[in-house]
Amino acid sequence: MRWSPLARSESRTVLTSKGAWILASLVVLWGFRPTYAGWDAVGRNITVGYIQIGVDLFLPIGALLVSYQSLIGERTTGSIKFLLGLPLTRTQILLGKASGRFVGVGAAIVAAALALAGIGLVEHGPFGLLPFLGTLVATLLLASAMVAVGVLVSTVTRRTVTAATGVFAYLLVTLFWTQIVTSVYTAITGVPVDPYEAPASGPLFLALRLTPDGAYNVLTNWLLDVGNSAELFHIVATKLAPGVSVNAFVVEAAFDGGGPWYLHPALSVVVLLVWVGVPMALARRIFTEGDAL
Amino acid sequence: MKRRTFLTASALSVASLSGCLGDAEYRITNTAAETSLPPISLSVDLPVADATIEHPAALTLTLENTVDDPLRIRSYGVWPFGVLALAPSPTPGEDTLKPTLFSPSYETTDRVEVSRGGSSLSLDGTPITRLLAPGERVSRRYELRGDDLPGSGTYYVVQNFDRRASRYSAGDDWKPLEYRIRLSIEEKRRLSI
């Protein structure tokens, strides 16, 4: 592939930056959280849960921060002229940039996951290999989705400050996604949403899992076999425990019989793939048809 | 900062801080049992000292009839100790928060029901009276979950309900089964790096 040298250069840029390793450190630091609720929920697979906790918060921020400058950085320094002078099509440049950044972020996050696995192995003993490997794949899928969003932001903006604002706006929206979805749902249907007793509404639950991190949590909760929800695994287990009331949206707690088919956790793979494909397609369209400079 | 210095500092800070965001876990570092009752001897063993997320700490209380005559012991819920709790003082007030001690013996009877965390507890009001023969020993295991403890410190094993305390009798008079079990509990660090 002609764009592989560019991808290698991009991944080297990420892997030799402090940002990628700060991200990995934060994932480990934040993720390793031994809790009674977590142990009661999944036992030794709490080690896999540590990965979910760390990744859920820090991977979206970290991956966006190391990828949103992928093209805008070249523009602001003027080095994009050199890049465009290479014997590569613009699509190949975009592919090289995105895949290189993904490899860098992916390597850092895999290192963090392995560190958490090592700590968990020492602290709690062996854990399920299948949930671990599944969570690793889901984590890489989330990383690729976030890199795709970062590359899109980098493609559509002309100034670094605008790109940074875009990243911040994205993070704010995903941070308050539950509140946004429930407010919109109430405004449309007139039905107030009480997270302690959530209405059995398929569209409401579907909307809650449409963000990359929400889809990631649904998928990893499925792998951990705790329940069908975009919340963290120990919150889902607490919600489903008898006699406990928690403000969390969990399908099994709201629906009798598991809910509609489109809430099946496996479909979160599709959500994540859409988050990879659509931003990349948009970025390609903008980068190939617009003024690259 | 050089990259190697940065990576070393990061690794060390992660190692030292890891687990700090988790729940507190505890270790019972010392136990002491005293009883002022001549016909009865009470001892406490500590088969499991650590109350961690993986398992609760466990105490084994053993009661022995040290005289030549049989004793009657009357308890509520489970025999012979009843439903026990931990308290920061041997004579806690009614408003004192008392983490309930769980016992496998609760599972063998419908006379006592304790929810997780002890927030809901029901106890049958009918007393259980049994004989403790001369020289006979009876042991019961009680467990302490780390997430029920409010913090480290010195705690005493007390009856969960004062009015349902165990009593004994060598004749006609019923006397309270008075004893004092003191536990020193410290917070446990998760990673010993």
PDB file of C-alpha atoms in Angstrom, chain B:
ATOM      1  CA  MET B   1      11.521  16.319  30.939  1.00  0.00           C
ATOM      2  CA  LYS B   2      13.209  13.418  29.215  1.00  0.00           C
ATOM      3  CA  ARG B   3      10.900  10.770  27.853  1.00  0.00           C
ATOM      4  CA  ARG B   4      12.400   8.022  29.996  1.00  0.00           C
ATOM      5  CA  THR B   5      12.011  10.139  33.142  1.00  0.00           C
ATOM      6  CA  PHE B   6       8.457  10.921  32.197  1.00  0.00           C
ATOM      7  CA  LEU B   7       7.566   7.268  31.582  1.00  0.00           C
ATOM      8  CA  THR B   8       9.210   6.169  34.826  1.00  0.00           C
ATOM      9  CA  ALA B   9       7.406   8.875  36.794  1.00  0.00           C
ATOM     10  CA  SER B  10       4.103   7.940  35.143  1.00  0.00           C
ATOM     11  CA  ALA B  11       4.529   4.248  35.866  1.00  0.00           C
ATOM     12  CA  LEU B  12       5.460   4.886  39.498  1.00  0.00           C
ATOM     13  CA  SER B  13       2.603   7.309  40.076  1.00  0.00           C
ATOM     14  CA  VAL B  14       0.133   4.887  38.528  1.00  0.00           C
ATOM     15  CA  ALA B  15       1.481   2.033  40.644  1.00  0.00           C
ATOM     16  CA  SER B  16       1.300   4.042  43.845  1.00  0.00           C
ATOM     17  CA  LEU B  17      -2.115   5.511  43.201  1.00  0.00           C
ATOM     18  CA  SER B  18      -3.800   2.480  41.678  1.00  0.00           C
ATOM     19  CA  GLY B  19      -6.812   1.310  43.583  1.00  0.00           C
ATOM     20  CA  CYS B  20      -7.218   4.583  45.492  1.00  0.00           C
ATOM     21  CA  LEU B  21     -10.483   5.180  43.648  1.00  0.00           C
ATOM     22  CA  GLY B  22     -11.877   1.828  44.713  1.00  0.00           C
ATOM     23  CA  ASP B  23     -13.838   0.964  47.829  1.00  0.00           C
ATOM     24  CA  ALA B  24     -12.104   0.760  51.184  1.00  0.00           C
ATOM     25  CA  GLU B  25     -11.054  -2.700  52.305  1.00  0.00           C
ATOM     26  CA  TYR B  26     -10.236  -3.633  55.859  1.00  0.00           C
ATOM     27  CA  ARG B  27      -8.161  -5.970  57.989  1.00  0.00           C
ATOM     28  CA  ILE B  28      -8.965  -7.060  61.516  1.00  0.00           C
ATOM     29  CA  THR B  29      -5.588  -6.688  63.163  1.00  0.00           C
ATOM     30  CA  ASN B  30      -6.446  -7.657  66.720  1.00  0.00           C
ATOM     31  CA  THR B  31      -9.230  -9.369  68.634  1.00  0.00           C
ATOM     32  CA  ALA B  32      -9.796  -9.606  72.373  1.00  0.00           C
ATOM     33  CA  ALA B  33     -12.584 -11.436  74.167  1.00  0.00           C
ATOM     34  CA  GLU B  34     -13.490 -10.997  77.804  1.00  0.00           C
ATOM     35  CA  THR B  35     -16.245 -12.603  79.762  1.00  0.00           C
ATOM     36  CA  SER B  36     -17.144 -12.075  83.376  1.00  0.00           C
ATOM     37  CA  LEU B  37     -19.243 -15.190  83.580  1.00  0.00           C
ATOM     38  CA  PRO B  38     -17.817 -18.022  85.692  1.00  0.00           C
ATOM     39  CA  PRO B  39     -19.888 -20.812  84.156  1.00  0.00           C
ATOM     40  CA  ILE B  40     -19.228 -19.729  80.620  1.00  0.00           C
ATOM     41  CA  SER B  41     -16.083 -19.200  78.637  1.00  0.00           C
ATOM     42  CA  LEU B  42     -16.087 -17.275  75.383  1.00  0.00           C
ATOM     43  CA  SER B  43     -13.320 -17.241  72.820  1.00  0.00           C
ATOM     44  CA  VAL B  44     -12.962 -15.701  69.394  1.00  0.00           C
ATOM     45  CA  ASP B  45     -10.929 -16.955  66.451  1.00  0.00           C
ATOM     46  CA  LEU B  46     -10.200 -15.105  63.268  1.00  0.00           C
ATOM     47  CA  PRO B  47     -10.193 -17.538  60.338  1.00  0.00           C
ATOM     48  CA  VAL B  48     -10.353 -14.693  57.807  1.00  0.00           C
ATOM     49  CA  ALA B  49      -8.836 -11.384  58.873  1.00  0.00           C
ATOM     50  CA  ASP B  50      -9.366  -9.410  55.670  1.00  0.00           C
ATOM     51  CA  ALA B  51     -12.676  -7.904  54.620  1.00  0.00           C
ATOM     52  CA  THR B  52     -12.042  -7.262  50.943  1.00  0.00           C
ATOM     53  CA  ILE B  53     -14.199  -6.994  47.856  1.00  0.00           C
ATOM     54  CA  GLU B  54     -13.608 -10.717  47.232  1.00  0.00           C
ATOM     55  CA  HIS B  55     -14.712 -11.992  50.619  1.00  0.00           C
ATOM     56  CA  PRO B  56     -15.833 -10.882  54.062  1.00  0.00           C
ATOM     57  CA  ALA B  57     -13.745 -11.189  57.209  1.00  0.00           C
ATOM     58  CA  ALA B  58     -14.858 -14.064  59.418  1.00  0.00           C
ATOM     59  CA  LEU B  59     -14.961 -14.522  63.179  1.00  0.00           C
ATOM     60  CA  THR B  60     -15.658 -17.759  64.964  1.00  0.00           C
ATOM     61  CA  LEU B  61     -17.207 -17.289  68.383  1.00  0.00           C
ATOM     62  CA  THR B  62     -17.053 -20.256  70.719  1.00  0.00           C
ATOM     63  CA  LEU B  63     -19.064 -20.614  73.889  1.00  0.00           C
ATOM     64  CA  GLU B  64     -18.154 -23.281  76.433  1.00  0.00           C
ATOM     65  CA  ASN B  65     -19.894 -24.478  79.566  1.00  0.00           C
ATOM     66  CA  THR B  66     -17.049 -24.604  82.077  1.00  0.00           C
ATOM     67  CA  VAL B  67     -19.004 -25.927  85.053  1.00  0.00           C
ATOM     68  CA  ASP B  68     -20.347 -29.372  85.923  1.00  0.00           C
ATOM     69  CA  ASP B  69     -23.997 -28.435  85.614  1.00  0.00           C
ATOM     70  CA  PRO B  70     -25.896 -27.944  82.414  1.00  0.00           C
ATOM     71  CA  LEU B  71     -26.798 -24.394  81.421  1.00  0.00           C
ATOM     72  CA  ARG B  72     -29.799 -23.158  79.557  1.00  0.00           C
ATOM     73  CA  ILE B  73     -29.174 -20.497  76.977  1.00  0.00           C
ATOM     74  CA  ARG B  74     -31.973 -18.434  75.512  1.00  0.00           C
ATOM     75  CA  SER B  75     -31.508 -16.523  72.267  1.00  0.00           C
ATOM     76  CA  TYR B  76     -33.551 -14.887  69.534  1.00  0.00           C
ATOM     77  CA  GLY B  77     -33.225 -15.643  65.861  1.00  0.00           C
ATOM     78  CA  VAL B  78     -30.268 -18.011  66.041  1.00  0.00           C
ATOM     79  CA  TRP B  79     -28.824 -19.901  68.999  1.00  0.00           C
ATOM     80  CA  PRO B  80     -26.725 -19.202  71.069  1.00  0.00           C
ATOM     81  CA  PHE B  81     -25.456 -15.738  70.164  1.00  0.00           C
ATOM     82  CA  GLY B  82     -28.427 -14.200  68.376  1.00  0.00           C
ATOM     83  CA  VAL B  83     -28.093 -11.498  65.757  1.00  0.00           C
ATOM     84  CA  LEU B  84     -24.861  -9.596  66.264  1.00  0.00           C
ATOM     85  CA  ALA B  85     -23.517  -6.299  65.059  1.00  0.00           C
ATOM     86  CA  LEU B  86     -20.449  -4.108  65.434  1.00  0.00           C
ATOM     87  CA  ALA B  87     -20.526  -0.854  67.355  1.00  0.00           C
ATOM     88  CA  PRO B  88     -17.895   1.756  68.186  1.00  0.00           C
ATOM     89  CA  SER B  89     -18.625   1.309  71.894  1.00  0.00           C
ATOM     90  CA  PRO B  90     -19.593  -1.739  73.996  1.00  0.00           C
ATOM     91  CA  THR B  91     -22.760   0.069  75.079  1.00  0.00           C
ATOM     92  CA  PRO B  92     -23.980   1.833  71.950  1.00  0.00           C
ATOM     93  CA  GLY B  93     -26.964   4.138  71.961  1.00  0.00           C
ATOM     94  CA  GLU B  94     -30.087   3.272  70.029  1.00  0.00           C
ATOM     95  CA  ASP B  95     -29.186   5.716  67.265  1.00  0.00           C
ATOM     96  CA  THR B  96     -25.687   4.332  66.764  1.00  0.00           C
ATOM     97  CA  LEU B  97     -25.040   2.956  63.299  1.00  0.00           C
ATOM     98  CA  LYS B  98     -24.231  -0.706  63.802  1.00  0.00           C
ATOM     99  CA  PRO B  99     -22.947  -2.789  60.864  1.00  0.00           C
ATOM    100  CA  THR B 100     -24.695  -6.151  61.094  1.00  0.00           C
ATOM    101  CA  LEU B 101     -22.578  -9.276  61.258  1.00  0.00           C
ATOM    102  CA  PHE B 102     -23.810 -12.010  58.963  1.00  0.00           C
ATOM    103  CA  SER B 103     -23.811 -15.632  59.966  1.00  0.00           C
ATOM    104  CA  PRO B 104     -24.345 -18.732  57.836  1.00  0.00           C
ATOM    105  CA  SER B 105     -26.740 -19.790  60.602  1.00  0.00           C
ATOM    106  CA  TYR B 106     -29.153 -17.039  59.464  1.00  0.00           C
ATOM    107  CA  GLU B 107     -29.622 -19.040  56.277  1.00  0.00           C
ATOM    108  CA  THR B 108     -30.743 -22.134  58.158  1.00  0.00           C
ATOM    109  CA  THR B 109     -33.724 -20.539  59.855  1.00  0.00           C
ATOM    110  CA  ASP B 110     -36.702 -18.389  58.982  1.00  0.00           C
ATOM    111  CA  ARG B 111     -36.551 -16.734  62.379  1.00  0.00           C
ATOM    112  CA  VAL B 112     -34.192 -14.048  61.138  1.00  0.00           C
ATOM    113  CA  GLU B 113     -33.957 -12.191  57.844  1.00  0.00           C
ATOM    114  CA  VAL B 114     -31.176  -9.716  57.206  1.00  0.00           C
ATOM    115  CA  SER B 115     -30.864  -7.796  53.977  1.00  0.00           C
ATOM    116  CA  ARG B 116     -27.532  -6.925  52.452  1.00  0.00           C
ATOM    117  CA  GLY B 117     -26.035  -4.046  54.441  1.00  0.00           C
ATOM    118  CA  GLY B 118     -28.358  -4.720  57.351  1.00  0.00           C
ATOM    119  CA  SER B 119     -30.739  -1.971  56.226  1.00  0.00           C
ATOM    120  CA  SER B 120     -33.657  -4.355  56.635  1.00  0.00           C
ATOM    121  CA  LEU B 121     -33.740  -6.841  59.467  1.00  0.00           C
ATOM    122  CA  SER B 122     -36.540  -8.911  60.914  1.00  0.00           C
ATOM    123  CA  LEU B 123     -36.274 -11.074  63.968  1.00  0.00           C
ATOM    124  CA  ASP B 124     -38.765 -13.568  65.324  1.00  0.00           C
ATOM    125  CA  GLY B 125     -39.856 -12.702  68.874  1.00  0.00           C
ATOM    126  CA  THR B 126     -40.047 -16.315  70.024  1.00  0.00           C
ATOM    127  CA  PRO B 127     -37.004 -17.241  72.093  1.00  0.00           C
ATOM    128  CA  ILE B 128     -34.922 -20.344  71.384  1.00  0.00           C
ATOM    129  CA  THR B 129     -33.847 -22.099  74.555  1.00  0.00           C
ATOM    130  CA  ARG B 130     -31.395 -24.972  74.503  1.00  0.00           C
ATOM    131  CA  LEU B 131     -29.181 -26.772  76.968  1.00  0.00           C
ATOM    132  CA  LEU B 132     -25.417 -26.482  76.964  1.00  0.00           C
ATOM    133  CA  ALA B 133     -24.089 -29.618  78.639  1.00  0.00           C
ATOM    134  CA  PRO B 134     -21.103 -29.495  81.009  1.00  0.00           C
ATOM    135  CA  GLY B 135     -17.918 -29.092  78.986  1.00  0.00           C
ATOM    136  CA  GLU B 136     -19.859 -28.658  75.769  1.00  0.00           C
ATOM    137  CA  ARG B 137     -18.607 -26.126  73.271  1.00  0.00           C
ATOM    138  CA  VAL B 138     -20.637 -24.466  70.572  1.00  0.00           C
ATOM    139  CA  SER B 139     -19.120 -22.383  67.783  1.00  0.00           C
ATOM    140  CA  ARG B 140     -20.731 -20.056  65.303  1.00  0.00           C
ATOM    141  CA  ARG B 141     -19.222 -18.204  62.387  1.00  0.00           C
ATOM    142  CA  TYR B 142     -20.002 -14.534  61.828  1.00  0.00           C
ATOM    143  CA  GLU B 143     -18.924 -12.542  58.806  1.00  0.00           C
ATOM    144  CA  LEU B 144     -18.182  -8.876  58.323  1.00  0.00           C
ATOM    145  CA  ARG B 145     -18.441  -7.297  54.885  1.00  0.00           C
ATOM    146  CA  GLY B 146     -16.048  -4.441  54.248  1.00  0.00           C
ATOM    147  CA  ASP B 147     -18.676  -2.267  52.565  1.00  0.00           C
ATOM    148  CA  ASP B 148     -20.774  -2.314  55.741  1.00  0.00           C
ATOM    149  CA  LEU B 149     -18.016  -0.688  57.797  1.00  0.00           C
ATOM    150  CA  PRO B 150     -18.054   3.105  58.096  1.00  0.00           C
ATOM    151  CA  GLY B 151     -14.274   3.240  58.615  1.00  0.00           C
ATOM    152  CA  SER B 152     -11.305   1.861  60.488  1.00  0.00           C
ATOM    153  CA  GLY B 153     -11.081   1.934  64.287  1.00  0.00           C
ATOM    154  CA  THR B 154     -11.953  -0.104  67.340  1.00  0.00           C
ATOM    155  CA  TYR B 155     -15.276  -1.909  67.301  1.00  0.00           C
ATOM    156  CA  TYR B 156     -17.150  -4.130  69.725  1.00  0.00           C
ATOM    157  CA  VAL B 157     -19.376  -7.088  68.967  1.00  0.00           C
ATOM    158  CA  VAL B 158     -22.802  -6.253  70.386  1.00  0.00           C
ATOM    159  CA  GLN B 159     -26.326  -7.601  70.179  1.00  0.00           C
ATOM    160  CA  ASN B 160     -28.219  -6.048  67.311  1.00  0.00           C
ATOM    161  CA  PHE B 161     -31.277  -5.586  69.514  1.00  0.00           C
ATOM    162  CA  ASP B 162     -30.690  -4.915  73.207  1.00  0.00           C
ATOM    163  CA  ARG B 163     -34.081  -6.322  74.133  1.00  0.00           C
ATOM    164  CA  ARG B 164     -33.335  -9.514  72.232  1.00  0.00           C
ATOM    165  CA  ALA B 165     -29.984 -10.207  73.883  1.00  0.00           C
ATOM    166  CA  SER B 166     -29.027 -13.787  74.720  1.00  0.00           C
ATOM    167  CA  ARG B 167     -29.370 -14.886  78.345  1.00  0.00           C
ATOM    168  CA  TYR B 168     -28.355 -17.938  80.324  1.00  0.00           C
ATOM    169  CA  SER B 169     -29.649 -19.731  83.375  1.00  0.00           C
ATOM    170  CA  ALA B 170     -28.179 -22.306  85.717  1.00  0.00           C
ATOM    171  CA  GLY B 171     -31.397 -22.524  87.734  1.00  0.00           C
ATOM    172  CA  ASP B 172     -34.459 -20.301  87.648  1.00  0.00           C
ATOM    173  CA  ASP B 173     -32.866 -16.902  87.166  1.00  0.00           C
ATOM    174  CA  TRP B 174     -32.045 -15.637  83.705  1.00  0.00           C
ATOM    175  CA  LYS B 175     -28.920 -13.517  83.477  1.00  0.00           C
ATOM    176  CA  PRO B 176     -27.619 -11.618  80.477  1.00  0.00           C
ATOM    177  CA  LEU B 177     -24.892 -13.362  78.528  1.00  0.00           C
ATOM    178  CA  GLU B 178     -22.343 -10.629  79.120  1.00  0.00           C
ATOM    179  CA  TYR B 179     -19.131 -10.577  77.179  1.00  0.00           C
ATOM    180  CA  ARG B 180     -16.910  -8.093  75.437  1.00  0.00           C
ATOM    181  CA  ILE B 181     -15.293  -8.781  72.092  1.00  0.00           C
ATOM    182  CA  ARG B 182     -13.089  -5.999  70.820  1.00  0.00           C
ATOM    183  CA  LEU B 183     -11.846  -5.789  67.248  1.00  0.00           C
ATOM    184  CA  SER B 184      -9.152  -3.472  65.968  1.00  0.00           C
ATOM    185  CA  ILE B 185      -9.818  -2.792  62.310  1.00  0.00           C
ATOM    186  CA  GLU B 186      -7.464  -1.049  59.921  1.00  0.00           C
ATOM    187  CA  GLU B 187      -7.917   0.008  56.346  1.00  0.00           C
ATOM    188  CA  LYS B 188      -6.029  -2.254  53.976  1.00  0.00           C
ATOM    189  CA  ARG B 189      -4.024  -1.060  51.003  1.00  0.00           C
ATOM    190  CA  ARG B 190      -4.905  -2.839  47.801  1.00  0.00           C
ATOM    191  CA  LEU B 191      -1.567  -2.884  46.009  1.00  0.00           C
ATOM    192  CA  SER B 192       1.438  -3.741  48.116  1.00  0.00           C
ATOM    193  CA  ILE B 193       3.927  -2.285  45.623  1.00  0.00           C
TER     194      ILE B 193
END
